[in-house]
GROMACS .gro file of C-alpha atoms in nm:
model
  430
    1UNK     CA    1  -5.332   6.144   3.193
    2UNK     CA    2  -5.149   5.813   3.230
    3UNK     CA    3  -5.354   5.715   3.536
    4UNK     CA    4  -5.680   5.803   3.364
    5UNK     CA    5  -5.584   5.590   3.066
    6UNK     CA    6  -5.497   5.296   3.292
    7UNK     CA    7  -5.835   5.320   3.464
    8UNK     CA    8  -6.014   5.312   3.130
    9UNK     CA    9  -5.808   5.016   3.009
   10UNK     CA   10  -5.890   4.833   3.332
   11UNK     CA   11  -6.263   4.888   3.289
   12UNK     CA   12  -6.252   4.770   2.927
   13UNK     CA   13  -6.060   4.460   3.030
   14UNK     CA   14  -6.318   4.372   3.294
   15UNK     CA   15  -6.598   4.407   3.043
   16UNK     CA   16  -6.420   4.194   2.787
   17UNK     CA   17  -6.362   3.921   3.044
   18UNK     CA   18  -6.737   3.910   3.108
   19UNK     CA   19  -6.802   3.865   2.740
   20UNK     CA   20  -7.017   4.180   2.705
   21UNK     CA   21  -6.972   4.519   2.549
   22UNK     CA   22  -7.070   4.846   2.711
   23UNK     CA   23  -7.020   5.194   2.572
   24UNK     CA   24  -6.749   5.398   2.738
   25UNK     CA   25  -6.909   5.648   2.973
   26UNK     CA   26  -6.585   5.842   3.018
   27UNK     CA   27  -6.493   5.941   2.664
   28UNK     CA   28  -6.280   6.254   2.664
   29UNK     CA   29  -6.274   6.489   2.367
   30UNK     CA   30  -6.208   6.854   2.286
   31UNK     CA   31  -6.496   7.050   2.437
   32UNK     CA   32  -6.555   7.365   2.234
   33UNK     CA   33  -6.740   7.531   2.522
   34UNK     CA   34  -6.419   7.527   2.727
   35UNK     CA   35  -6.208   7.709   2.468
   36UNK     CA   36  -6.185   8.037   2.284
   37UNK     CA   37  -6.003   8.014   1.951
   38UNK     CA   38  -5.873   8.318   1.765
   39UNK     CA   39  -5.639   8.424   1.491
   40UNK     CA   40  -5.505   8.759   1.380
   41UNK     CA   41  -5.561   8.854   1.020
   42UNK     CA   42  -5.495   9.199   0.878
   43UNK     CA   43  -5.446   9.324   1.236
   44UNK     CA   44  -5.795   9.203   1.330
   45UNK     CA   45  -5.880   8.944   1.592
   46UNK     CA   46  -6.102   8.678   1.433
   47UNK     CA   47  -6.291   8.432   1.653
   48UNK     CA   48  -6.319   8.073   1.533
   49UNK     CA   49  -6.592   7.834   1.641
   50UNK     CA   50  -6.420   7.498   1.678
   51UNK     CA   51  -6.115   7.405   1.885
   52UNK     CA   52  -6.068   7.056   1.737
   53UNK     CA   53  -5.823   7.127   1.455
   54UNK     CA   54  -5.608   7.356   1.668
   55UNK     CA   55  -5.587   7.120   1.965
   56UNK     CA   56  -5.528   6.814   1.746
   57UNK     CA   57  -5.229   6.975   1.573
   58UNK     CA   58  -4.892   6.818   1.659
   59UNK     CA   59  -5.051   6.524   1.842
   60UNK     CA   60  -4.940   6.268   1.582
   61UNK     CA   61  -4.590   6.174   1.467
   62UNK     CA   62  -4.365   6.478   1.496
   63UNK     CA   63  -4.085   6.594   1.274
   64UNK     CA   64  -3.762   6.746   1.403
   65UNK     CA   65  -3.664   6.908   1.072
   66UNK     CA   66  -3.831   7.186   0.874
   67UNK     CA   67  -3.705   7.161   0.519
   68UNK     CA   68  -3.671   7.439   0.263
   69UNK     CA   69  -3.733   7.812   0.275
   70UNK     CA   70  -4.018   7.882   0.513
   71UNK     CA   71  -4.328   8.095   0.463
   72UNK     CA   72  -4.560   8.152   0.760
   73UNK     CA   73  -4.933   8.184   0.713
   74UNK     CA   74  -5.176   8.218   1.004
   75UNK     CA   75  -5.119   8.149   1.372
   76UNK     CA   76  -5.424   8.023   1.559
   77UNK     CA   77  -5.436   8.035   1.940
   78UNK     CA   78  -5.670   7.835   2.164
   79UNK     CA   79  -5.714   7.945   2.526
   80UNK     CA   80  -5.894   7.765   2.805
   81UNK     CA   81  -5.939   8.038   3.061
   82UNK     CA   82  -5.964   7.950   3.432
   83UNK     CA   83  -6.294   7.781   3.512
   84UNK     CA   84  -6.238   7.797   3.888
   85UNK     CA   85  -6.080   8.045   4.128
   86UNK     CA   86  -5.768   7.826   4.151
   87UNK     CA   87  -5.697   7.862   3.778
   88UNK     CA   88  -5.568   7.505   3.755
   89UNK     CA   89  -5.755   7.449   3.430
   90UNK     CA   90  -5.591   7.734   3.239
   91UNK     CA   91  -5.424   7.616   2.920
   92UNK     CA   92  -5.327   7.748   2.581
   93UNK     CA   93  -5.204   7.613   2.251
   94UNK     CA   94  -5.064   7.818   1.963
   95UNK     CA   95  -5.036   7.665   1.616
   96UNK     CA   96  -4.857   7.836   1.328
   97UNK     CA   97  -4.908   7.704   0.977
   98UNK     CA   98  -4.619   7.732   0.733
   99UNK     CA   99  -4.488   7.598   0.407
  100UNK     CA  100  -4.139   7.482   0.320
  101UNK     CA  101  -4.065   7.178   0.108
  102UNK     CA  102  -4.375   7.039   0.283
  103UNK     CA  103  -4.672   7.179   0.474
  104UNK     CA  104  -4.610   7.216   0.847
  105UNK     CA  105  -4.795   7.289   1.168
  106UNK     CA  106  -4.562   7.416   1.441
  107UNK     CA  107  -4.704   7.417   1.794
  108UNK     CA  108  -4.636   7.539   2.143
  109UNK     CA  109  -4.833   7.490   2.465
  110UNK     CA  110  -4.791   7.479   2.842
  111UNK     CA  111  -4.606   7.147   2.847
  112UNK     CA  112  -4.272   7.289   2.728
  113UNK     CA  113  -4.102   7.607   2.614
  114UNK     CA  114  -3.984   7.415   2.307
  115UNK     CA  115  -4.180   7.389   1.985
  116UNK     CA  116  -4.310   7.076   1.817
  117UNK     CA  117  -4.387   7.034   1.448
  118UNK     CA  118  -4.582   6.798   1.228
  119UNK     CA  119  -4.600   6.748   0.853
  120UNK     CA  120  -4.959   6.796   0.733
  121UNK     CA  121  -5.123   6.713   0.402
  122UNK     CA  122  -5.318   7.038   0.375
  123UNK     CA  123  -5.401   7.348   0.575
  124UNK     CA  124  -5.727   7.395   0.768
  125UNK     CA  125  -5.996   7.599   0.595
  126UNK     CA  126  -5.949   7.883   0.845
  127UNK     CA  127  -5.588   7.935   0.732
  128UNK     CA  128  -5.536   8.199   0.464
  129UNK     CA  129  -5.264   8.063   0.235
  130UNK     CA  130  -5.286   8.350  -0.015
  131UNK     CA  131  -5.079   8.593   0.191
  132UNK     CA  132  -4.781   8.434   0.361
  133UNK     CA  133  -4.467   8.594   0.505
  134UNK     CA  134  -4.118   8.450   0.457
  135UNK     CA  135  -3.922   8.404   0.779
  136UNK     CA  136  -3.556   8.340   0.856
  137UNK     CA  137  -3.444   8.059   1.082
  138UNK     CA  138  -3.202   8.295   1.260
  139UNK     CA  139  -3.242   8.668   1.334
  140UNK     CA  140  -3.037   8.940   1.170
  141UNK     CA  141  -2.917   9.244   1.366
  142UNK     CA  142  -2.824   9.580   1.220
  143UNK     CA  143  -2.875   9.958   1.244
  144UNK     CA  144  -3.231  10.091   1.261
  145UNK     CA  145  -3.361  10.350   1.015
  146UNK     CA  146  -3.437  10.714   1.084
  147UNK     CA  147  -3.810  10.651   1.131
  148UNK     CA  148  -3.729  10.426   1.425
  149UNK     CA  149  -3.527  10.704   1.585
  150UNK     CA  150  -3.821  10.942   1.545
  151UNK     CA  151  -4.059  10.689   1.702
  152UNK     CA  152  -3.819  10.636   1.989
  153UNK     CA  153  -3.773  11.008   2.053
  154UNK     CA  154  -4.149  11.067   2.063
  155UNK     CA  155  -4.256  10.762   2.266
  156UNK     CA  156  -4.497  10.860   2.547
  157UNK     CA  157  -4.372  10.572   2.761
  158UNK     CA  158  -4.044  10.756   2.823
  159UNK     CA  159  -4.225  10.984   3.069
  160UNK     CA  160  -4.452  10.734   3.244
  161UNK     CA  161  -4.216  10.665   3.536
  162UNK     CA  162  -4.248  11.025   3.655
  163UNK     CA  163  -3.894  11.105   3.551
  164UNK     CA  164  -3.819  11.167   3.184
  165UNK     CA  165  -3.596  10.901   3.031
  166UNK     CA  166  -3.357  11.026   2.767
  167UNK     CA  167  -3.304  10.780   2.481
  168UNK     CA  168  -2.955  10.748   2.337
  169UNK     CA  169  -3.068  10.760   1.976
  170UNK     CA  170  -2.737  10.633   1.840
  171UNK     CA  171  -2.779  10.308   2.033
  172UNK     CA  172  -3.089  10.189   1.850
  173UNK     CA  173  -3.052   9.859   1.662
  174UNK     CA  174  -3.301   9.633   1.487
  175UNK     CA  175  -3.350   9.257   1.504
  176UNK     CA  176  -3.538   9.086   1.223
  177UNK     CA  177  -3.787   8.818   1.335
  178UNK     CA  178  -3.664   8.460   1.353
  179UNK     CA  179  -3.860   8.134   1.350
  180UNK     CA  180  -3.809   8.081   1.723
  181UNK     CA  181  -3.544   8.124   1.992
  182UNK     CA  182  -3.446   8.387   2.250
  183UNK     CA  183  -3.212   8.682   2.289
  184UNK     CA  184  -3.019   8.678   2.617
  185UNK     CA  185  -2.813   8.963   2.764
  186UNK     CA  186  -2.500   8.990   2.971
  187UNK     CA  187  -2.340   9.301   3.115
  188UNK     CA  188  -1.983   9.297   3.242
  189UNK     CA  189  -1.985   8.919   3.196
  190UNK     CA  190  -2.295   8.875   3.417
  191UNK     CA  191  -2.578   8.703   3.226
  192UNK     CA  192  -2.941   8.793   3.265
  193UNK     CA  193  -3.147   8.524   3.444
  194UNK     CA  194  -3.420   8.546   3.180
  195UNK     CA  195  -3.431   8.641   2.812
  196UNK     CA  196  -3.471   8.994   2.680
  197UNK     CA  197  -3.731   8.870   2.432
  198UNK     CA  198  -3.839   8.554   2.254
  199UNK     CA  199  -3.912   8.491   1.889
  200UNK     CA  200  -4.221   8.309   1.769
  201UNK     CA  201  -4.349   8.212   1.419
  202UNK     CA  202  -4.647   8.445   1.467
  203UNK     CA  203  -4.399   8.736   1.458
  204UNK     CA  204  -4.317   8.672   1.091
  205UNK     CA  205  -4.530   8.962   0.973
  206UNK     CA  206  -4.391   9.200   1.233
  207UNK     CA  207  -4.139   9.462   1.134
  208UNK     CA  208  -3.802   9.455   1.308
  209UNK     CA  209  -3.775   9.457   1.687
  210UNK     CA  210  -3.586   9.766   1.800
  211UNK     CA  211  -3.358   9.788   2.103
  212UNK     CA  212  -3.200  10.101   2.251
  213UNK     CA  213  -3.060  10.234   2.578
  214UNK     CA  214  -3.223  10.513   2.777
  215UNK     CA  215  -3.103  10.709   3.081
  216UNK     CA  216  -3.278  10.880   3.370
  217UNK     CA  217  -3.049  11.167   3.469
  218UNK     CA  218  -3.226  11.227   3.801
  219UNK     CA  219  -3.184  10.874   3.933
  220UNK     CA  220  -2.872  10.804   3.722
  221UNK     CA  221  -3.011  10.471   3.604
  222UNK     CA  222  -3.006  10.316   3.254
  223UNK     CA  223  -3.306  10.151   3.087
  224UNK     CA  224  -3.357   9.898   2.810
  225UNK     CA  225  -3.603  10.033   2.553
  226UNK     CA  226  -3.782   9.781   2.332
  227UNK     CA  227  -4.016   9.854   2.042
  228UNK     CA  228  -4.218   9.576   1.878
  229UNK     CA  229  -4.343   9.723   1.549
  230UNK     CA  230  -4.575  10.010   1.640
  231UNK     CA  231  -4.777   9.797   1.881
  232UNK     CA  232  -4.570   9.766   2.197
  233UNK     CA  233  -4.306   9.971   2.377
  234UNK     CA  234  -4.139   9.858   2.698
  235UNK     CA  235  -3.915  10.044   2.941
  236UNK     CA  236  -3.716   9.812   3.170
  237UNK     CA  237  -3.448   9.909   3.425
  238UNK     CA  238  -3.121   9.748   3.319
  239UNK     CA  239  -3.052   9.640   3.679
  240UNK     CA  240  -3.371   9.434   3.696
  241UNK     CA  241  -3.270   9.244   3.383
  242UNK     CA  242  -2.925   9.154   3.514
  243UNK     CA  243  -2.978   9.114   3.891
  244UNK     CA  244  -3.336   9.166   4.020
  245UNK     CA  245  -3.208   9.167   4.381
  246UNK     CA  246  -2.980   9.467   4.325
  247UNK     CA  247  -3.112   9.808   4.421
  248UNK     CA  248  -2.955  10.147   4.460
  249UNK     CA  249  -2.673  10.120   4.206
  250UNK     CA  250  -2.623  10.439   4.009
  251UNK     CA  251  -2.448  10.504   3.678
  252UNK     CA  252  -2.311  10.856   3.717
  253UNK     CA  253  -2.239  11.031   3.390
  254UNK     CA  254  -2.333  10.729   3.178
  255UNK     CA  255  -2.223  10.727   2.816
  256UNK     CA  256  -2.302  10.444   2.574
  257UNK     CA  257  -2.127  10.355   2.250
  258UNK     CA  258  -2.292  10.116   2.004
  259UNK     CA  259  -2.039   9.877   1.855
  260UNK     CA  260  -2.056   9.806   1.480
  261UNK     CA  261  -2.266   9.496   1.423
  262UNK     CA  262  -2.462   9.386   1.119
  263UNK     CA  263  -2.491   9.011   1.080
  264UNK     CA  264  -2.705   8.701   1.104
  265UNK     CA  265  -2.688   8.568   1.458
  266UNK     CA  266  -2.537   8.225   1.504
  267UNK     CA  267  -2.680   8.039   1.804
  268UNK     CA  268  -2.470   8.030   2.122
  269UNK     CA  269  -2.220   8.291   2.004
  270UNK     CA  270  -2.156   8.606   2.209
  271UNK     CA  271  -2.201   8.938   2.025
  272UNK     CA  272  -2.074   9.258   2.196
  273UNK     CA  273  -2.321   9.538   2.128
  274UNK     CA  274  -2.264   9.833   2.365
  275UNK     CA  275  -1.978   9.983   2.564
  276UNK     CA  276  -2.090  10.149   2.889
  277UNK     CA  277  -1.876  10.406   3.067
  278UNK     CA  278  -1.981  10.562   3.400
  279UNK     CA  279  -1.856  10.658   3.745
  280UNK     CA  280  -1.943  10.467   4.063
  281UNK     CA  281  -1.794  10.533   4.408
  282UNK     CA  282  -1.549  10.775   4.251
  283UNK     CA  283  -1.411  10.518   4.006
  284UNK     CA  284  -1.457  10.501   3.630
  285UNK     CA  285  -1.623  10.178   3.520
  286UNK     CA  286  -1.617  10.041   3.167
  287UNK     CA  287  -1.848   9.748   3.086
  288UNK     CA  288  -1.948   9.568   2.772
  289UNK     CA  289  -2.307   9.468   2.711
  290UNK     CA  290  -2.333   9.164   2.485
  291UNK     CA  291  -2.607   8.923   2.382
  292UNK     CA  292  -2.653   8.567   2.267
  293UNK     CA  293  -2.911   8.405   2.045
  294UNK     CA  294  -3.032   8.077   2.197
  295UNK     CA  295  -3.244   7.819   2.025
  296UNK     CA  296  -3.335   7.454   2.075
  297UNK     CA  297  -3.429   7.150   1.872
  298UNK     CA  298  -3.788   7.072   1.793
  299UNK     CA  299  -3.945   6.815   2.024
  300UNK     CA  300  -3.935   6.457   1.904
  301UNK     CA  301  -4.235   6.228   1.933
  302UNK     CA  302  -4.071   6.042   2.224
  303UNK     CA  303  -3.992   6.367   2.407
  304UNK     CA  304  -4.345   6.491   2.361
  305UNK     CA  305  -4.493   6.170   2.504
  306UNK     CA  306  -4.260   6.192   2.802
  307UNK     CA  307  -4.390   6.541   2.881
  308UNK     CA  308  -4.739   6.397   2.935
  309UNK     CA  309  -4.621   6.247   3.264
  310UNK     CA  310  -4.293   6.430   3.339
  311UNK     CA  311  -4.332   6.804   3.303
  312UNK     CA  312  -4.052   7.058   3.280
  313UNK     CA  313  -4.024   7.191   3.634
  314UNK     CA  314  -3.885   7.528   3.527
  315UNK     CA  315  -4.163   7.595   3.278
  316UNK     CA  316  -4.529   7.681   3.331
  317UNK     CA  317  -4.705   7.484   3.605
  318UNK     CA  318  -4.949   7.235   3.457
  319UNK     CA  319  -5.165   6.991   3.647
  320UNK     CA  320  -5.119   6.628   3.545
  321UNK     CA  321  -5.407   6.387   3.566
  322UNK     CA  322  -5.777   6.469   3.553
  323UNK     CA  323  -5.950   6.748   3.741
  324UNK     CA  324  -6.310   6.659   3.826
  325UNK     CA  325  -6.571   6.909   3.945
  326UNK     CA  326  -6.934   6.918   4.054
  327UNK     CA  327  -7.088   7.261   4.008
  328UNK     CA  328  -7.418   7.442   4.026
  329UNK     CA  329  -7.397   7.643   3.702
  330UNK     CA  330  -7.232   7.573   3.367
  331UNK     CA  331  -6.876   7.698   3.338
  332UNK     CA  332  -6.834   8.050   3.209
  333UNK     CA  333  -6.480   8.149   3.110
  334UNK     CA  334  -6.552   8.509   3.209
  335UNK     CA  335  -6.676   8.421   3.561
  336UNK     CA  336  -6.473   8.147   3.736
  337UNK     CA  337  -6.661   7.939   3.992
  338UNK     CA  338  -6.560   7.892   4.354
  339UNK     CA  339  -6.675   7.700   4.661
  340UNK     CA  340  -6.955   7.640   4.752
  341UNK     CA  341  -7.096   7.681   4.400
  342UNK     CA  342  -6.824   7.438   4.289
  343UNK     CA  343  -6.693   7.122   4.452
  344UNK     CA  344  -6.360   6.976   4.346
  345UNK     CA  345  -6.315   6.601   4.378
  346UNK     CA  346  -6.117   6.539   4.696
  347UNK     CA  347  -5.767   6.391   4.683
  348UNK     CA  348  -5.497   6.362   4.423
  349UNK     CA  349  -5.578   6.017   4.283
  350UNK     CA  350  -5.879   6.014   4.055
  351UNK     CA  351  -5.860   5.651   3.933
  352UNK     CA  352  -6.142   5.520   4.155
  353UNK     CA  353  -6.374   5.807   4.068
  354UNK     CA  354  -6.310   5.769   3.695
  355UNK     CA  355  -6.375   5.396   3.729
  356UNK     CA  356  -6.698   5.462   3.920
  357UNK     CA  357  -6.828   5.688   3.641
  358UNK     CA  358  -6.707   5.465   3.358
  359UNK     CA  359  -6.871   5.158   3.515
  360UNK     CA  360  -7.215   5.321   3.513
  361UNK     CA  361  -7.485   5.135   3.319
  362UNK     CA  362  -7.697   5.279   3.036
  363UNK     CA  363  -8.052   5.362   3.141
  364UNK     CA  364  -8.363   5.534   3.008
  365UNK     CA  365  -8.443   5.677   3.351
  366UNK     CA  366  -8.299   5.967   3.543
  367UNK     CA  367  -8.332   6.120   3.885
  368UNK     CA  368  -8.420   6.467   4.005
  369UNK     CA  369  -8.213   6.782   3.981
  370UNK     CA  370  -8.008   6.869   4.287
  371UNK     CA  371  -7.802   7.168   4.389
  372UNK     CA  372  -7.507   7.040   4.186
  373UNK     CA  373  -7.637   6.975   3.836
  374UNK     CA  374  -7.311   6.953   3.642
  375UNK     CA  375  -7.006   6.728   3.645
  376UNK     CA  376  -6.700   6.824   3.442
  377UNK     CA  377  -6.378   6.633   3.377
  378UNK     CA  378  -6.073   6.822   3.252
  379UNK     CA  379  -5.762   6.625   3.153
  380UNK     CA  380  -5.489   6.788   2.950
  381UNK     CA  381  -5.655   6.965   2.659
  382UNK     CA  382  -5.953   6.730   2.663
  383UNK     CA  383  -6.259   6.712   2.881
  384UNK     CA  384  -6.616   6.591   2.918
  385UNK     CA  385  -6.936   6.739   3.057
  386UNK     CA  386  -7.225   6.561   3.227
  387UNK     CA  387  -7.553   6.663   3.381
  388UNK     CA  388  -7.613   6.492   3.716
  389UNK     CA  389  -7.945   6.391   3.874
  390UNK     CA  390  -8.017   6.214   4.201
  391UNK     CA  391  -8.280   5.985   4.354
  392UNK     CA  392  -8.283   5.945   4.731
  393UNK     CA  393  -8.379   5.602   4.857
  394UNK     CA  394  -8.421   5.503   5.220
  395UNK     CA  395  -8.062   5.393   5.268
  396UNK     CA  396  -7.877   5.509   4.961
  397UNK     CA  397  -7.856   5.776   4.692
  398UNK     CA  398  -7.889   5.678   4.326
  399UNK     CA  399  -7.675   5.893   4.093
  400UNK     CA  400  -7.736   5.939   3.722
  401UNK     CA  401  -7.503   6.110   3.473
  402UNK     CA  402  -7.607   6.232   3.128
  403UNK     CA  403  -7.337   6.305   2.871
  404UNK     CA  404  -7.413   6.658   2.751
  405UNK     CA  405  -7.273   6.579   2.407
  406UNK     CA  406  -7.450   6.250   2.330
  407UNK     CA  407  -7.747   6.297   2.570
  408UNK     CA  408  -7.700   5.934   2.681
  409UNK     CA  409  -7.785   5.868   3.047
  410UNK     CA  410  -7.608   5.623   3.278
  411UNK     CA  411  -7.675   5.509   3.634
  412UNK     CA  412  -7.383   5.456   3.870
  413UNK     CA  413  -7.371   5.119   4.043
  414UNK     CA  414  -7.428   5.108   4.418
  415UNK     CA  415  -7.053   5.075   4.472
  416UNK     CA  416  -6.989   5.349   4.216
  417UNK     CA  417  -7.229   5.586   4.393
  418UNK     CA  418  -7.052   5.527   4.725
  419UNK     CA  419  -6.718   5.598   4.560
  420UNK     CA  420  -6.864   5.911   4.399
  421UNK     CA  421  -6.985   6.040   4.736
  422UNK     CA  422  -6.647   5.970   4.895
  423UNK     CA  423  -6.489   6.214   4.647
  424UNK     CA  424  -6.762   6.474   4.708
  425UNK     CA  425  -6.835   6.443   5.082
  426UNK     CA  426  -7.028   6.772   5.083
  427UNK     CA  427  -7.311   6.595   4.898
  428UNK     CA  428  -7.378   6.382   5.206
  429UNK     CA  429  -7.458   6.700   5.398
  430UNK     CA  430  -7.735   6.798   5.157
   0.00000   0.00000   0.00000
């Protein structure tokens, strides 16, 4: 992103020094055709037509404080599914709209596992502000009701492994949704390398998350049982949560006691929840299973800008800088393109190619269609689409690009065409 911006600034500076003005050929925006945008309302998935408002959220000055009691309205999610077989273009952005002392948009995307927030004057038209759900900043843990025990006892997933898993019904507890943060486990003082589950503002309308312990008597192994409302049930071996490399440990004669706990969870405090007792290698083992609630500050404006060039290495991989493709058919999010129907610009540095396209001159003419009719730039959440035509001369190839949004056509300079071909050497073979 930074390199693309510097290339555009350079081209504008050169034009200004010549005393003339030329429209920017490379003019990135949010391309609706690249995104699917949805929200859940009354347990229905509703498709929205425009990605602009969702992708623009939290791109201005951010706030690091959400004031007042919070009520969550809709969460809108934009997805850019893989356009190519490499999947480098995949991206998402989730925006929850809520009200406290002010109106807020709270966002999360692939740049960080932390949330960012922005004060907004009003909510988008697609947001239903008539039915909001209050949400706590921190979760509350306590006993689950009898209906949860019935649902746990009758869950079909307990038999899917081939061996019936017996739930310890007295171990079931409930966590109320929190604004954001994670629940981490530790058993016998050994912490889990990844969280048990994560909270999100979109979970505000969800009933409590239930946790219980199950046991497979045949393999003598315990399981973590998670229920998210009535929509999702997971069965996870306890060993894989604590040490994924460990195999073969058994918990002979396992008994589990749930410790009394009914409180709001304070971040970074350890809460003992279960006492395990079992036999291993002829010895009685007693272990405590505890958990912690972890949270983090909202991203500041400066931190968010830094992420544009310095990504979090331990979070989702995200390509920095523009991706530029020539392709034979328009992108279809349901059918990713691959070589030879798609050519990716060669190399890691795109500055010269961006400059070659941006230096093209307006024209009323165009060339002829070739095998590769489309040029697409993807950079961050933004992008741009062109149609490409060609005119073969005796010693050179003229290249024309037409912005699919404005329908304006531009001709690359001779030098620009040579640069273009250097990034797509396969064109020279045609």
